[in-house]
mmCIF file of C-alpha atoms in Angstrom:
data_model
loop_
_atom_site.group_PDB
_atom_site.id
_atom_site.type_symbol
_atom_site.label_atom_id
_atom_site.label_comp_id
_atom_site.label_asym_id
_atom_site.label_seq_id
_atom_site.Cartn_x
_atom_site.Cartn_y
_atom_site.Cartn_z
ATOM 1 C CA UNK Q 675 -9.458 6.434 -23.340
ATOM 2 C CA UNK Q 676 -9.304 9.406 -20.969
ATOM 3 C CA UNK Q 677 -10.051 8.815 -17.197
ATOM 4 C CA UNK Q 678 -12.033 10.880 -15.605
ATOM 5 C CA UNK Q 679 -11.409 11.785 -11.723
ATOM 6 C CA UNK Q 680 -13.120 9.589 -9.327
ATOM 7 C CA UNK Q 681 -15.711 10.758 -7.044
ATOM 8 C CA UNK Q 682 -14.775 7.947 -4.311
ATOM 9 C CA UNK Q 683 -11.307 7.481 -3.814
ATOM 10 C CA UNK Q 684 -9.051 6.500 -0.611
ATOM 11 C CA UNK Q 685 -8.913 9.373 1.468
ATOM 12 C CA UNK Q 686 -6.643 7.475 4.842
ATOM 13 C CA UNK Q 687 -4.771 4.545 5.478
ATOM 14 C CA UNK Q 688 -4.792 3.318 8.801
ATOM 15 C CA UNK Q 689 -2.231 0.415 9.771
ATOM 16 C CA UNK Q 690 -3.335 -1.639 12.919
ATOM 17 C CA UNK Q 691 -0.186 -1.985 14.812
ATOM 18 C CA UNK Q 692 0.980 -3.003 18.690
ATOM 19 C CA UNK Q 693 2.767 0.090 19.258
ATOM 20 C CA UNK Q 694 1.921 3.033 17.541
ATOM 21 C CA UNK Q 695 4.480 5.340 19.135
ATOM 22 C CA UNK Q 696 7.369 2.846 18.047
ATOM 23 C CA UNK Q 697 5.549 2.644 14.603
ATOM 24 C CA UNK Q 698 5.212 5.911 14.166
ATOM 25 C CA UNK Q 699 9.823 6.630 14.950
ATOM 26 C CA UNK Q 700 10.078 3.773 11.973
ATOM 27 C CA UNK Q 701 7.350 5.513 9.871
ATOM 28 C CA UNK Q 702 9.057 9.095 10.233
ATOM 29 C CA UNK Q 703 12.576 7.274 9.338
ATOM 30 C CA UNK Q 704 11.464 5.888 6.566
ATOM 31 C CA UNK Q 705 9.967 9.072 5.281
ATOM 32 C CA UNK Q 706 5.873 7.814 4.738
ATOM 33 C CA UNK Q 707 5.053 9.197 8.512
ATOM 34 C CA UNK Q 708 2.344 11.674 6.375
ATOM 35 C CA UNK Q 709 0.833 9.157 4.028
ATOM 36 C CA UNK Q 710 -0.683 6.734 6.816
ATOM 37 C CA UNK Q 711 -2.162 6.712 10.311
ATOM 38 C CA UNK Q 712 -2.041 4.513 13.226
ATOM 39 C CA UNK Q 713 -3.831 2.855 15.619
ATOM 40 C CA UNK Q 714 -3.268 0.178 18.439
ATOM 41 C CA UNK Q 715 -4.364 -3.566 17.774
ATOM 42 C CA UNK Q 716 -3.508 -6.641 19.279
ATOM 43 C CA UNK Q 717 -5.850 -8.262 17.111
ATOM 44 C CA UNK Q 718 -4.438 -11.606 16.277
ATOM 45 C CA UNK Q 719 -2.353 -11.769 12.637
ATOM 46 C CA UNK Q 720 -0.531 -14.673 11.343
ATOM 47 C CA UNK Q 721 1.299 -14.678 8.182
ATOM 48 C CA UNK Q 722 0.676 -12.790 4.975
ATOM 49 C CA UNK Q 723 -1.698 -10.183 5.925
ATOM 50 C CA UNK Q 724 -3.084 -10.407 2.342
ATOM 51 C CA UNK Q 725 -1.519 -6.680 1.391
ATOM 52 C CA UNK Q 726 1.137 -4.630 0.967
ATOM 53 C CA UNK Q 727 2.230 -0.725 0.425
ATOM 54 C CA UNK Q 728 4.172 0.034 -2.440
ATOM 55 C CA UNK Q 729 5.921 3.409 -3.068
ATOM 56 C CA UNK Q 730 7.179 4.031 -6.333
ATOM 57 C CA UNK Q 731 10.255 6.262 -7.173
ATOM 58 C CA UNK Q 732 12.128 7.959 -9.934
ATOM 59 C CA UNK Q 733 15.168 6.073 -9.918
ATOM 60 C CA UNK Q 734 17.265 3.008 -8.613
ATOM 61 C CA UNK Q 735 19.335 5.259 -6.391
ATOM 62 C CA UNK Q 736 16.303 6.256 -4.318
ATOM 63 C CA UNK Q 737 14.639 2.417 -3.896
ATOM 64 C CA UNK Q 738 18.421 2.172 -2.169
ATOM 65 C CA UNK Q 739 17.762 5.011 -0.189
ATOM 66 C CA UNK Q 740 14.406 4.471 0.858
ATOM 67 C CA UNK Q 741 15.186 0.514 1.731
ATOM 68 C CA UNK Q 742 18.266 1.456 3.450
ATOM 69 C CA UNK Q 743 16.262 3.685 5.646
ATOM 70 C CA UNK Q 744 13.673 1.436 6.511
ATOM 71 C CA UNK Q 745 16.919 -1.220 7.155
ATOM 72 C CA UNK Q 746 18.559 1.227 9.031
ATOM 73 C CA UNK Q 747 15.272 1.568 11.042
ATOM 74 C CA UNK Q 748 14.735 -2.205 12.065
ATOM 75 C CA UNK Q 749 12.440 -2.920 8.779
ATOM 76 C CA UNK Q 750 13.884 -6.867 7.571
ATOM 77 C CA UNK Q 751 14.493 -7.507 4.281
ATOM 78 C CA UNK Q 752 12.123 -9.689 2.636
ATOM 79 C CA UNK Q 753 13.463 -9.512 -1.073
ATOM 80 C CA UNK Q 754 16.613 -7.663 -2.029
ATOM 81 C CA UNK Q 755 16.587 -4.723 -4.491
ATOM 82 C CA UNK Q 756 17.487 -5.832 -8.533
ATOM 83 C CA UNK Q 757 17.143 -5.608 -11.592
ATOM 84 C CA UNK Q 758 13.491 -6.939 -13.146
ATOM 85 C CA UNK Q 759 11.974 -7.174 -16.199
ATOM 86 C CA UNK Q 760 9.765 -3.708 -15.463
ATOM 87 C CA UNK Q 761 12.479 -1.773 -13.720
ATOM 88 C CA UNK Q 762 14.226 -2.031 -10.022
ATOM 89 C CA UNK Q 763 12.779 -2.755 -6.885
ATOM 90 C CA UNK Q 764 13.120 -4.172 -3.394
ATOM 91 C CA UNK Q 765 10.926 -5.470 -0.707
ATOM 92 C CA UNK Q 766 11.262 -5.139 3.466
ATOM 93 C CA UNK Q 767 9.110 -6.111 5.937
ATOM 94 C CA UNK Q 768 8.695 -3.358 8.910
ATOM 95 C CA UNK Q 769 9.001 -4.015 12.570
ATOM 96 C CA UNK Q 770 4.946 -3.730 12.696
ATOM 97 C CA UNK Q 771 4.595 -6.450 10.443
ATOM 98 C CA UNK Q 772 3.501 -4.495 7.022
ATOM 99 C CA UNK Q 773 5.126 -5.518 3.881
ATOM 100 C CA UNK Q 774 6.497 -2.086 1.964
ATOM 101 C CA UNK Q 775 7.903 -2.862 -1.836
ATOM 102 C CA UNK Q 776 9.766 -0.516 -2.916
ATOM 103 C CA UNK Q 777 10.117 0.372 -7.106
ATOM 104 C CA UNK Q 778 10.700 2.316 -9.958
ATOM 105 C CA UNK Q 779 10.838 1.730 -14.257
ATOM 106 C CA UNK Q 780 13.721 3.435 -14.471
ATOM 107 C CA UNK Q 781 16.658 1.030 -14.683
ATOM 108 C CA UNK Q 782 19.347 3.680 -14.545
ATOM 109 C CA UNK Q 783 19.934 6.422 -12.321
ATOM 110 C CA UNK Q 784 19.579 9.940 -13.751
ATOM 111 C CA UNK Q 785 21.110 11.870 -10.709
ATOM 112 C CA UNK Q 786 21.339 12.048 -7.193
ATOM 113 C CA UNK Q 787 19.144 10.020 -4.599
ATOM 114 C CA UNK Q 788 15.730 11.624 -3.236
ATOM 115 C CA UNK Q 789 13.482 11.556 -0.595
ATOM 116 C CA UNK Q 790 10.661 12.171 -3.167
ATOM 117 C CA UNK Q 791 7.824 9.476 -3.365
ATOM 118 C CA UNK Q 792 6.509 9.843 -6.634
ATOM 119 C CA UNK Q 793 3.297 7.977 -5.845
ATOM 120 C CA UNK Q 794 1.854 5.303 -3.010
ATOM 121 C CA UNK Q 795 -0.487 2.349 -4.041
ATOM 122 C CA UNK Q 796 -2.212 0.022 -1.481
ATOM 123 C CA UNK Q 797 -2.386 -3.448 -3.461
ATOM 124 C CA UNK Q 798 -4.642 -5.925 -1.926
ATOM 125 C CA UNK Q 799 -4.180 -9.075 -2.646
ATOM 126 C CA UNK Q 800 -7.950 -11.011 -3.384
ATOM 127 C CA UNK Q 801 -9.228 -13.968 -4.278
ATOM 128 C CA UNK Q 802 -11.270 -12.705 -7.319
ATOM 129 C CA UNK Q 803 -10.374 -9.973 -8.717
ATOM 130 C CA UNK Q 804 -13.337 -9.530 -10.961
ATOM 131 C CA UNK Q 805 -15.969 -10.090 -7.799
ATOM 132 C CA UNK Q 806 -13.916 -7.614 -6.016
ATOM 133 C CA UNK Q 807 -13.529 -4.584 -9.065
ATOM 134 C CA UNK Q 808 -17.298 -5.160 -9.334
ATOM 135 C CA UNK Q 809 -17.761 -4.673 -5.320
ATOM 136 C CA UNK Q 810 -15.791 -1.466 -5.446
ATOM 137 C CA UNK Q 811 -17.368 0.345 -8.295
ATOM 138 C CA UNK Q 812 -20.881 -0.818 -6.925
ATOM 139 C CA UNK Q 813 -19.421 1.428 -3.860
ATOM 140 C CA UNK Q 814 -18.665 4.583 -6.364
ATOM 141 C CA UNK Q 815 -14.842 3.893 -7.285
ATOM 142 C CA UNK Q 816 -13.596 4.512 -11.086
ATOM 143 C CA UNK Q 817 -11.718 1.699 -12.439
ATOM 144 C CA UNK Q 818 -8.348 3.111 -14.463
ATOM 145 C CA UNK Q 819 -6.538 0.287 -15.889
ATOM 146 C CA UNK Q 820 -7.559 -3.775 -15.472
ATOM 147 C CA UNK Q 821 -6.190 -6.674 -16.726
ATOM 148 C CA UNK Q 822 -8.910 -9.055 -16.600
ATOM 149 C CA UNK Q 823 -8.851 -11.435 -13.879
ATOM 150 C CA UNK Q 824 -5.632 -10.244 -12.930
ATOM 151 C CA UNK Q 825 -5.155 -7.013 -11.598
ATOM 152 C CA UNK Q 826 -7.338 -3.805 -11.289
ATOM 153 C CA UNK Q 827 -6.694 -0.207 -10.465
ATOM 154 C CA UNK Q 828 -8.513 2.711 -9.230
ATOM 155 C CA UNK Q 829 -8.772 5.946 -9.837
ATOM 156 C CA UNK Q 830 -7.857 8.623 -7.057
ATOM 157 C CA UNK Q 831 -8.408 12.000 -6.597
ATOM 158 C CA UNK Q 832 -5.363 14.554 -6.097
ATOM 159 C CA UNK Q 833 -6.164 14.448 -2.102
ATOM 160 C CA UNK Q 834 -5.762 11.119 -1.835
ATOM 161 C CA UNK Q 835 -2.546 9.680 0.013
ATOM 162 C CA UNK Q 836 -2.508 6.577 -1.778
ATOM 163 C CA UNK Q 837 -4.087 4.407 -5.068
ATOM 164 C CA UNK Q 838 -5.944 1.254 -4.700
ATOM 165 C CA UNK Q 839 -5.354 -1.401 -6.340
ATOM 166 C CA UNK Q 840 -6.179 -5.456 -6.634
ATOM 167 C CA UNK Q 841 -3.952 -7.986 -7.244
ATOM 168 C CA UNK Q 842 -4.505 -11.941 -6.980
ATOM 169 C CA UNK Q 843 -3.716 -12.680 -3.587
ATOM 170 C CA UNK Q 844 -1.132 -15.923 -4.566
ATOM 171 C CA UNK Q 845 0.236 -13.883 -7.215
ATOM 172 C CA UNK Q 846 0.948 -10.789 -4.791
ATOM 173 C CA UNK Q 847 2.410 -13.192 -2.479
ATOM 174 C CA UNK Q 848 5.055 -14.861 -5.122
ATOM 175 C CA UNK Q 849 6.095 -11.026 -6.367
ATOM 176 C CA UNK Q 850 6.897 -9.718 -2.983
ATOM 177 C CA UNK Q 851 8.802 -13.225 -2.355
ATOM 178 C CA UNK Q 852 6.373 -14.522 0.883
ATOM 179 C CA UNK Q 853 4.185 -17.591 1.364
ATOM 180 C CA UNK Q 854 0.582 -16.799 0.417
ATOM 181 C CA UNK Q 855 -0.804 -18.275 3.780
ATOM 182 C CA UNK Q 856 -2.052 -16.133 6.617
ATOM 183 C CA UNK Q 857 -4.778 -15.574 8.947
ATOM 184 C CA UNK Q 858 -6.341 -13.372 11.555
ATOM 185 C CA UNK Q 859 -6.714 -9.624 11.006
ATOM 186 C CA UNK Q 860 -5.359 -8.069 7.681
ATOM 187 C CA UNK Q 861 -4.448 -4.997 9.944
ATOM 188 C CA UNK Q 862 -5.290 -2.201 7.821
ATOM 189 C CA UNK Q 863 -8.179 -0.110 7.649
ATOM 190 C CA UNK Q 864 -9.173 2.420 4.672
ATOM 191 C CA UNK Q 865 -11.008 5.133 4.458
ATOM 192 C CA UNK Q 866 -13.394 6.962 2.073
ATOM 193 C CA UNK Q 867 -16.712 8.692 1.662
ATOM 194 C CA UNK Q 868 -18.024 5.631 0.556
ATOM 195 C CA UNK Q 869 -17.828 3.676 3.671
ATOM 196 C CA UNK Q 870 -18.025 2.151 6.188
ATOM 197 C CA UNK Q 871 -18.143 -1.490 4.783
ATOM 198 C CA UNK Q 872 -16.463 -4.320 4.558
ATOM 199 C CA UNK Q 873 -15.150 -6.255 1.021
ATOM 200 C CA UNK Q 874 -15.221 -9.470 0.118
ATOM 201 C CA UNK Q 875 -12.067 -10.372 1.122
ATOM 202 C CA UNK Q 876 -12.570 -9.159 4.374
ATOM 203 C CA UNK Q 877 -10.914 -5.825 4.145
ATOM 204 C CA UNK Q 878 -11.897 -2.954 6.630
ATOM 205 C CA UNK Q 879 -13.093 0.724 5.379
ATOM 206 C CA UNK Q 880 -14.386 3.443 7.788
ATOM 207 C CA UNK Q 881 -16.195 6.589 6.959
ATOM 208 C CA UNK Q 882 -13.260 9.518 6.400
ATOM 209 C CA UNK Q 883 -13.929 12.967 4.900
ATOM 210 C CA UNK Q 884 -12.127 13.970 2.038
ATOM 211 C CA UNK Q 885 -8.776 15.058 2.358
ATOM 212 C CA UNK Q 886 -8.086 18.347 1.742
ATOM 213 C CA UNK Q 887 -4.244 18.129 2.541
ATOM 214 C CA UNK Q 888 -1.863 15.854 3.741
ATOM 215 C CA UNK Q 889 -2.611 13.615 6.715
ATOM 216 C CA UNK Q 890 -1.469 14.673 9.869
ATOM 217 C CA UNK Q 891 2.502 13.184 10.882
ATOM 218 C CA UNK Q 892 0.785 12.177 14.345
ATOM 219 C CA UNK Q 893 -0.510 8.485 14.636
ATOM 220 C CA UNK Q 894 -4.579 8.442 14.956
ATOM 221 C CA UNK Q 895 -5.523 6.674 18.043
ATOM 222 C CA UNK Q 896 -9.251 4.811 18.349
#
């Protein structure tokens, strides 16, 4: 069944972090500085922080290179790169706290490493996955692929830095290899021309024009 674009879609990504300017070095390193924005938060944050950002890529050689890069740039590894049943991929943990996974389908390298991201998906991790689909098309998002009670995803428009996505929040836990508990501020914020509200799993979105380009490399401040 075709998919039709979405009228609401993410249109920022805003990570909550301690120091933005430090954030922002490990951000440009890593090569995502124009996919998200920053902004300074000591709110308190134990744990899993109930999310994560996941880049995939075209081939094996670049999850090495992008990992490497966040490695070489103070990011800890959480999960080694391998093999899996639905391709390669690796996890790291940044020195702001946000878990990045790393992944492509490809299990065998075609040619030369890349910088290239081929696309970014924010997967929050809920308790319902259902009750929270259901929340988000009430607020004007498209659903493009679900599997039941088990993971949904949204459709984006082509200005749009990143997909959204929902994933149970145990089962996001076990595949990016970290206890499920946490609590205190998820520190992320979204934005889209649906908001400002909050979800049912306590998840923050602002009101944020559509983008008409890519975001700007310099952190936003609030």
């Amino acid at each position: 069944m075709a998919i039709t674009a979405s009228p609401v879609s993410v249109a920022s990504v805003t990570l909550e972090v301690a120091d933005p300017e430090a954030a922002q070095r490990f951000h440009t390193a890593f090569g995502v500085d124009t996919r998200i924005r920053l902004r300074q938060s000591e709110a308190p944050s134990t744990g899993f922080r109930g999310f994560t950002l996941a880049l995939t890529v075209s081939q094996p050689a670049t999850v090495e290179r992008f990992l490497g890069s966040a490695v070489d740039a103070g990011a800890t590894v959480i999960k080694p790169a391998a093999k899996s049943l639905w391709g390669y991929g690796g996890v790291v943990q940044a020195p702001d706290g946000t878990l990045w996974k790393v992944a492509t389908s490809a299990k065998k390298d075609t040619g030369p490493a890349t910088r290239e991201i081929d696309e970014m998906v924010v997967l929050l991790g809920v308790e319902d996955v259902k009750v929270s689909r259901e929340f988000y098309v009430s607020r004007g998002l498209t659903v493009a692929r679900s599997f039941g009670g088990k993971y949904a995803e949204f459709a984006s428009e082509k200005s749009s830095p990143v997909k959204l996505a929902l994933y149970k929040r145990r089962g996001l836990a076990k595949d990016l290899g970290v206890s499920a508990d946490g609590t205190g501020s998820h520190r992320v914020v979204l934005g889209s021309t649906a908001g400002p509200f909050t979800d049912p799993d306590g998840y923050g979105w602002e009101a944020a024009a559509a983008l008409s380009h890519a975001p700007s490399t310099a952190p936003a401040h609030s």
